[in-house]
Amino acid sequence: MRLSIFIMLCALFGGALFVYYMRTNSVRSDTKLQVVCTTSMLADAIRVVGGEHVAVVQLMGPGVDPHLYRAREGDVRRLAHADLVLYHGLHLEGRMTDVLAAMNQYVPTVAVCECIPKELLRESEFEGVYDPHVWHDITLWLLVVTAVRDALAQIDPEHAADYIMHAQHYHEELKALDAYVKTVIAAMPPEQRILVTAHDAFAYYGAAYGLEVVALQGISTESDISMRDVIDLTSYIVNHHIKTLFLESSISSRNIEAVQQAVHARGWHVQLGDELYSDALGDAASGADTYVRMIKHNTDVIVQGLKDL
Ligand code: ZN
């Protein structure tokens, strides 16, 4: 069934009938709790906290840009079939937000990043919209892991003690990771701590770990890039003697390469650093296929790219 038709039928007749139809027409493969989520970061947190009790289905694979992702026909079926749906919220899943919010009428659905107290969130260039890239501050991701734990425990109280224990162990690992990032960034000379990237995903990282962050594009990759943006960033790079620009795994390198060429035309050499994982984890071969490995990879790439060459 096409998504548009599904939504239209839901509006006309009430979606509960269709969710019931899809749930009863699907064969459950096992008795594990079926949790459907959006991004790879979230899937990783659910796997760690859920352990053997949970089967995780992630809708967005490695390298997929969540700002631009549109729900597919199969996604609606997976969402309807879930015991629990977890997504980021804060408009990260820009084009899926309505579908996800509507799902809550039929399946328990939680926007886990919206559990973070508002005063800890960063405002964005859009009024009333917060920057959704909270996972780059490990202390904020700890709060999200807690929200995942609570959502699992509530829907599956029989295994709540296990979810609490898994989350507790993971908290310790994340606190150690936070200390690692703080230590290696603090060891860099302050004048080298300027991170220039394709889109503005690293503001939380910069604020938490002491880097100035400059991006070509705003917090969503949906916005257009103007010639003015390219000229302004080019001037910034030349004036601040920036040596490295960073690519992002979920975004085309075209725009950053255009900036690099404009900088070279102004007589300053800037290199392209290794890829950062901003809005998705990497695949199994990337060395950034879990949240912990992604943060370590990004930190090591940033330190390597910004040090004196
Ligand atoms: Zn983003």
Coordinates of C-alpha atoms and ligand atoms in Angstrom, one line a residue:
M1 CA 0.0 0.0 0.0
R2 CA 1.4 3.4 -0.9
L3 CA 2.1 5.7 2.1
S4 CA -0.1 8.4 0.8
I5 CA -3.0 6.0 0.4
F6 CA -2.4 4.6 3.9
I7 CA -2.5 8.1 5.4
M8 CA -5.6 9.0 3.4
L9 CA -7.4 5.8 4.5
C10 CA -6.3 6.4 8.1
A11 CA -7.8 9.9 7.9
L12 CA -11.1 8.5 6.4
F13 CA -11.6 5.4 8.5
G14 CA -9.3 5.5 11.5
G15 CA -5.8 4.0 11.3
A16 CA -6.4 1.5 14.1
L17 CA -8.2 -0.8 11.6
F18 CA -5.2 -0.7 9.2
V19 CA -2.6 -1.2 12.0
Y20 CA -4.7 -4.1 13.3
Y21 CA -4.9 -5.5 9.7
M22 CA -1.1 -5.2 9.2
R23 CA -0.3 -6.6 12.7
T24 CA -2.5 -9.6 12.3
N25 CA -1.3 -10.3 8.7
S26 CA 2.4 -10.4 9.7
V27 CA 4.1 -13.5 11.1
R28 CA 6.1 -12.8 14.2
S29 CA 9.6 -14.4 13.9
D30 CA 10.2 -14.7 17.6
T31 CA 9.0 -13.6 21.0
K32 CA 11.5 -10.8 21.5
L33 CA 10.2 -7.3 22.0
Q34 CA 10.1 -5.7 18.5
V35 CA 11.4 -2.2 18.7
V36 CA 11.4 -0.1 15.5
C37 CA 13.6 3.0 15.5
T38 CA 14.9 5.5 12.9
T39 CA 18.7 6.1 13.0
S40 CA 21.7 3.9 13.5
M41 CA 22.7 5.8 16.7
L42 CA 19.4 5.0 18.3
A43 CA 19.5 1.4 17.1
D44 CA 22.9 1.0 18.8
A45 CA 21.6 2.4 22.1
I46 CA 18.5 0.1 22.0
R47 CA 20.6 -3.0 21.2
V48 CA 22.9 -2.2 24.2
V49 CA 20.1 -1.5 26.7
G50 CA 17.7 -4.1 25.3
G51 CA 20.3 -6.9 25.0
E52 CA 18.8 -10.4 24.3
H53 CA 15.2 -9.4 25.0
V54 CA 14.9 -7.0 22.1
A55 CA 14.9 -7.3 18.3
V56 CA 15.7 -3.9 16.8
V57 CA 14.6 -2.8 13.4
Q58 CA 16.3 0.4 12.2
L59 CA 14.7 2.2 9.3
M60 CA 17.7 4.3 8.3
G61 CA 20.9 2.4 7.4
P62 CA 24.6 3.6 7.6
G63 CA 25.3 6.8 5.7
V64 CA 21.6 7.8 5.4
D65 CA 20.8 11.5 6.0
P66 CA 17.9 11.6 8.6
H67 CA 16.9 15.2 7.6
L68 CA 16.0 14.1 4.1
Y69 CA 14.8 10.5 4.7
R70 CA 11.2 9.9 3.6
A71 CA 9.1 7.0 4.9
R72 CA 8.8 4.1 2.5
E73 CA 5.9 1.7 2.1
G74 CA 7.8 -1.0 4.1
D75 CA 8.5 1.4 6.9
V76 CA 4.8 1.9 7.7
R77 CA 4.4 -1.9 7.8
R78 CA 7.4 -2.2 10.2
L79 CA 6.1 0.7 12.4
A80 CA 2.7 -0.8 12.6
H81 CA 4.1 -4.2 13.5
A82 CA 6.3 -2.9 16.3
D83 CA 5.7 -3.3 20.0
L84 CA 7.5 0.0 20.6
V85 CA 8.6 2.8 18.2
L86 CA 11.5 5.0 19.3
Y87 CA 12.7 8.0 17.3
H88 CA 14.9 11.1 18.0
G89 CA 12.3 13.9 17.7
L90 CA 13.5 17.6 17.8
H91 CA 12.7 17.5 14.0
L92 CA 15.7 15.4 13.2
E93 CA 13.5 13.1 11.1
G94 CA 12.2 16.2 9.3
R95 CA 10.2 14.5 6.6
M96 CA 9.0 11.6 8.8
T97 CA 8.0 13.6 11.8
D98 CA 4.2 13.6 11.0
V99 CA 4.2 9.9 10.3
L100 CA 6.1 9.1 13.5
A101 CA 3.9 11.4 15.7
A102 CA 0.7 9.9 14.2
M103 CA 2.0 6.4 15.0
N104 CA 1.6 7.1 18.7
Q105 CA -2.2 6.5 18.4
Y106 CA -1.6 2.8 17.5
V107 CA 1.7 1.8 18.8
P108 CA 3.6 3.1 21.9
T109 CA 5.9 5.7 20.4
V110 CA 8.5 7.9 22.2
A111 CA 10.7 10.7 20.8
V112 CA 13.6 10.0 23.1
C113 CA 15.7 13.1 22.6
E114 CA 12.7 15.2 23.7
C115 CA 13.3 13.9 27.2
I116 CA 16.3 16.2 27.5
P117 CA 15.5 19.3 29.6
K118 CA 15.0 22.3 27.3
E119 CA 17.6 24.4 29.0
L120 CA 20.3 21.9 27.9
L121 CA 19.3 22.1 24.3
R122 CA 20.8 24.5 21.8
E123 CA 18.6 26.9 19.9
S124 CA 18.8 26.8 16.1
E125 CA 18.6 29.4 13.4
F126 CA 14.9 28.5 13.1
E127 CA 12.7 30.1 15.8
G128 CA 11.2 27.5 18.2
V129 CA 13.3 24.6 16.7
Y130 CA 16.2 23.2 18.8
D131 CA 19.4 21.8 17.3
P132 CA 18.7 18.0 17.2
H133 CA 22.4 16.8 17.0
V134 CA 22.5 16.0 20.8
W135 CA 24.4 12.7 20.4
H136 CA 27.6 14.5 19.8
D137 CA 27.6 15.6 23.5
I138 CA 28.0 12.3 25.4
T139 CA 26.5 13.6 28.6
L140 CA 23.3 14.4 26.6
W141 CA 23.3 11.0 25.0
L142 CA 23.5 9.5 28.5
L143 CA 20.1 11.1 29.1
V144 CA 18.8 9.6 25.9
V145 CA 20.1 6.1 26.9
T146 CA 18.1 6.6 30.2
A147 CA 15.0 7.5 28.2
V148 CA 15.5 4.3 26.1
R149 CA 15.8 2.3 29.3
D150 CA 12.6 3.7 30.7
A151 CA 10.7 3.1 27.5
L152 CA 11.8 -0.5 27.4
A153 CA 11.1 -1.1 31.1
Q154 CA 7.7 0.4 30.8
I155 CA 6.6 -1.7 27.9
D156 CA 8.3 -4.9 29.1
P157 CA 8.4 -4.7 33.0
E158 CA 9.3 -8.4 33.2
H159 CA 12.8 -7.6 32.0
A160 CA 13.1 -4.1 33.6
A161 CA 15.9 -5.2 36.0
D162 CA 18.0 -6.3 33.0
Y163 CA 17.4 -3.0 31.1
I164 CA 18.4 -1.1 34.2
M165 CA 21.6 -3.2 34.6
H166 CA 22.6 -2.9 30.9
A167 CA 22.0 0.9 31.0
Q168 CA 24.1 1.2 34.2
H169 CA 27.0 -0.6 32.6
Y170 CA 26.7 1.5 29.4
H171 CA 26.6 4.7 31.4
E172 CA 30.0 3.8 32.8
E173 CA 31.4 3.2 29.3
L174 CA 30.0 6.5 28.1
K175 CA 31.4 8.4 31.0
A176 CA 34.9 7.0 30.2
L177 CA 34.4 7.9 26.6
D178 CA 33.4 11.5 27.6
A179 CA 36.6 11.7 29.7
Y180 CA 38.7 10.4 26.7
V181 CA 37.3 13.1 24.4
K182 CA 37.8 15.9 26.9
T183 CA 41.4 14.8 27.5
V184 CA 42.5 14.6 23.8
I185 CA 40.8 17.8 22.8
A186 CA 42.2 19.7 25.8
A187 CA 45.7 18.6 24.8
M188 CA 45.3 20.5 21.4
P189 CA 46.6 24.1 21.3
P190 CA 43.6 26.4 21.6
E191 CA 44.3 28.2 18.3
Q192 CA 43.9 24.8 16.5
R193 CA 40.5 24.0 17.9
I194 CA 38.4 25.2 15.0
L195 CA 36.2 22.6 13.3
V196 CA 34.9 23.5 9.8
T197 CA 32.3 21.1 8.4
A198 CA 29.6 20.7 5.7
H199 CA 26.5 21.2 8.0
D200 CA 26.1 22.4 11.5
A201 CA 26.0 19.0 13.3
F202 CA 28.8 19.6 15.8
A203 CA 27.6 22.6 17.8
Y204 CA 27.0 20.3 20.9
Y205 CA 30.4 18.6 20.4
G206 CA 32.1 22.0 20.2
A207 CA 30.4 23.3 23.3
A208 CA 31.0 20.2 25.3
Y209 CA 34.7 19.7 24.3
G210 CA 36.0 23.2 23.6
L211 CA 36.1 23.6 19.9
E212 CA 34.8 26.5 17.8
V213 CA 32.5 25.0 15.1
V214 CA 31.9 26.7 11.7
A215 CA 29.6 25.1 9.1
L216 CA 28.7 25.8 5.5
Q217 CA 25.1 24.8 6.0
G218 CA 22.7 25.1 9.0
I219 CA 21.4 22.4 11.3
S220 CA 19.3 20.8 8.6
T221 CA 20.6 19.6 5.2
E222 CA 17.3 20.6 3.7
S223 CA 18.2 24.3 3.5
D224 CA 19.8 25.6 0.3
I225 CA 23.4 26.8 0.1
S226 CA 23.9 30.3 -1.4
M227 CA 26.9 31.7 -3.1
R228 CA 27.1 34.1 -0.2
D229 CA 27.5 31.1 2.2
V230 CA 30.4 29.8 0.1
I231 CA 32.1 33.3 -0.1
D232 CA 31.7 33.9 3.7
L233 CA 33.1 30.5 4.6
T234 CA 36.0 31.0 2.2
S235 CA 36.9 34.3 3.8
Y236 CA 36.7 32.8 7.2
I237 CA 39.1 30.0 6.3
V238 CA 41.6 32.3 4.6
N239 CA 41.4 34.9 7.5
H240 CA 41.8 32.3 10.2
H241 CA 44.4 30.2 8.4
I242 CA 42.3 27.0 8.6
K243 CA 44.2 24.0 7.4
T244 CA 41.6 21.3 7.2
L245 CA 37.9 21.0 6.1
F246 CA 36.0 17.9 7.2
L247 CA 33.7 15.9 5.1
E248 CA 30.6 14.1 6.5
S249 CA 29.6 10.6 5.7
S250 CA 25.9 11.3 5.2
I251 CA 26.4 14.4 3.0
S252 CA 27.7 14.8 -0.5
S253 CA 31.3 16.1 -0.6
R254 CA 30.4 18.5 -3.5
N255 CA 29.8 21.6 -1.5
I256 CA 32.9 21.3 0.7
E257 CA 35.0 20.7 -2.4
A258 CA 33.6 23.9 -3.9
V259 CA 34.7 25.7 -0.8
Q260 CA 38.1 24.1 -1.0
Q261 CA 38.5 25.3 -4.6
A262 CA 37.4 28.8 -3.7
V263 CA 40.0 28.9 -0.9
H264 CA 42.7 27.7 -3.3
A265 CA 41.7 30.5 -5.7
R266 CA 42.4 33.0 -2.9
G267 CA 45.9 31.6 -2.5
W268 CA 45.5 29.7 0.7
H269 CA 45.8 25.9 0.8
V270 CA 43.3 23.9 2.8
Q271 CA 43.2 20.1 2.8
L272 CA 40.2 17.7 3.2
G273 CA 40.3 15.7 6.4
D274 CA 38.9 12.2 6.8
E275 CA 35.2 11.8 6.9
L276 CA 33.3 12.5 10.1
Y277 CA 30.2 10.6 11.0
S278 CA 27.7 13.3 11.8
D279 CA 24.2 12.0 11.4
A280 CA 24.6 8.2 10.9
L281 CA 27.0 5.5 12.1
G282 CA 29.3 3.8 9.6
D283 CA 29.0 0.3 8.2
A284 CA 30.7 -2.7 9.7
A285 CA 34.0 -2.0 7.9
S286 CA 34.2 1.7 8.8
G287 CA 35.4 1.4 12.4
A288 CA 32.5 3.7 13.3
D289 CA 29.6 1.2 13.5
T290 CA 28.7 1.7 17.1
Y291 CA 28.1 4.9 19.0
V292 CA 31.3 4.6 21.0
R293 CA 33.4 3.8 18.0
M294 CA 31.8 6.7 16.0
I295 CA 32.7 9.2 18.7
K296 CA 36.2 7.8 19.0
H297 CA 36.7 7.9 15.2
N298 CA 35.4 11.5 14.9
T299 CA 37.6 12.7 17.8
D300 CA 40.7 11.0 16.4
V301 CA 40.0 12.3 12.9
I302 CA 39.5 15.8 14.3
V303 CA 42.7 15.8 16.4
Q304 CA 44.7 14.3 13.5
G305 CA 43.3 16.8 10.9
L306 CA 43.8 19.9 13.0
K307 CA 47.3 19.2 14.4
D308 CA 50.3 20.9 12.9
L309 CA 51.2 19.3 9.6
Ligands
ZN1 ZN 22.3 16.9 10.7

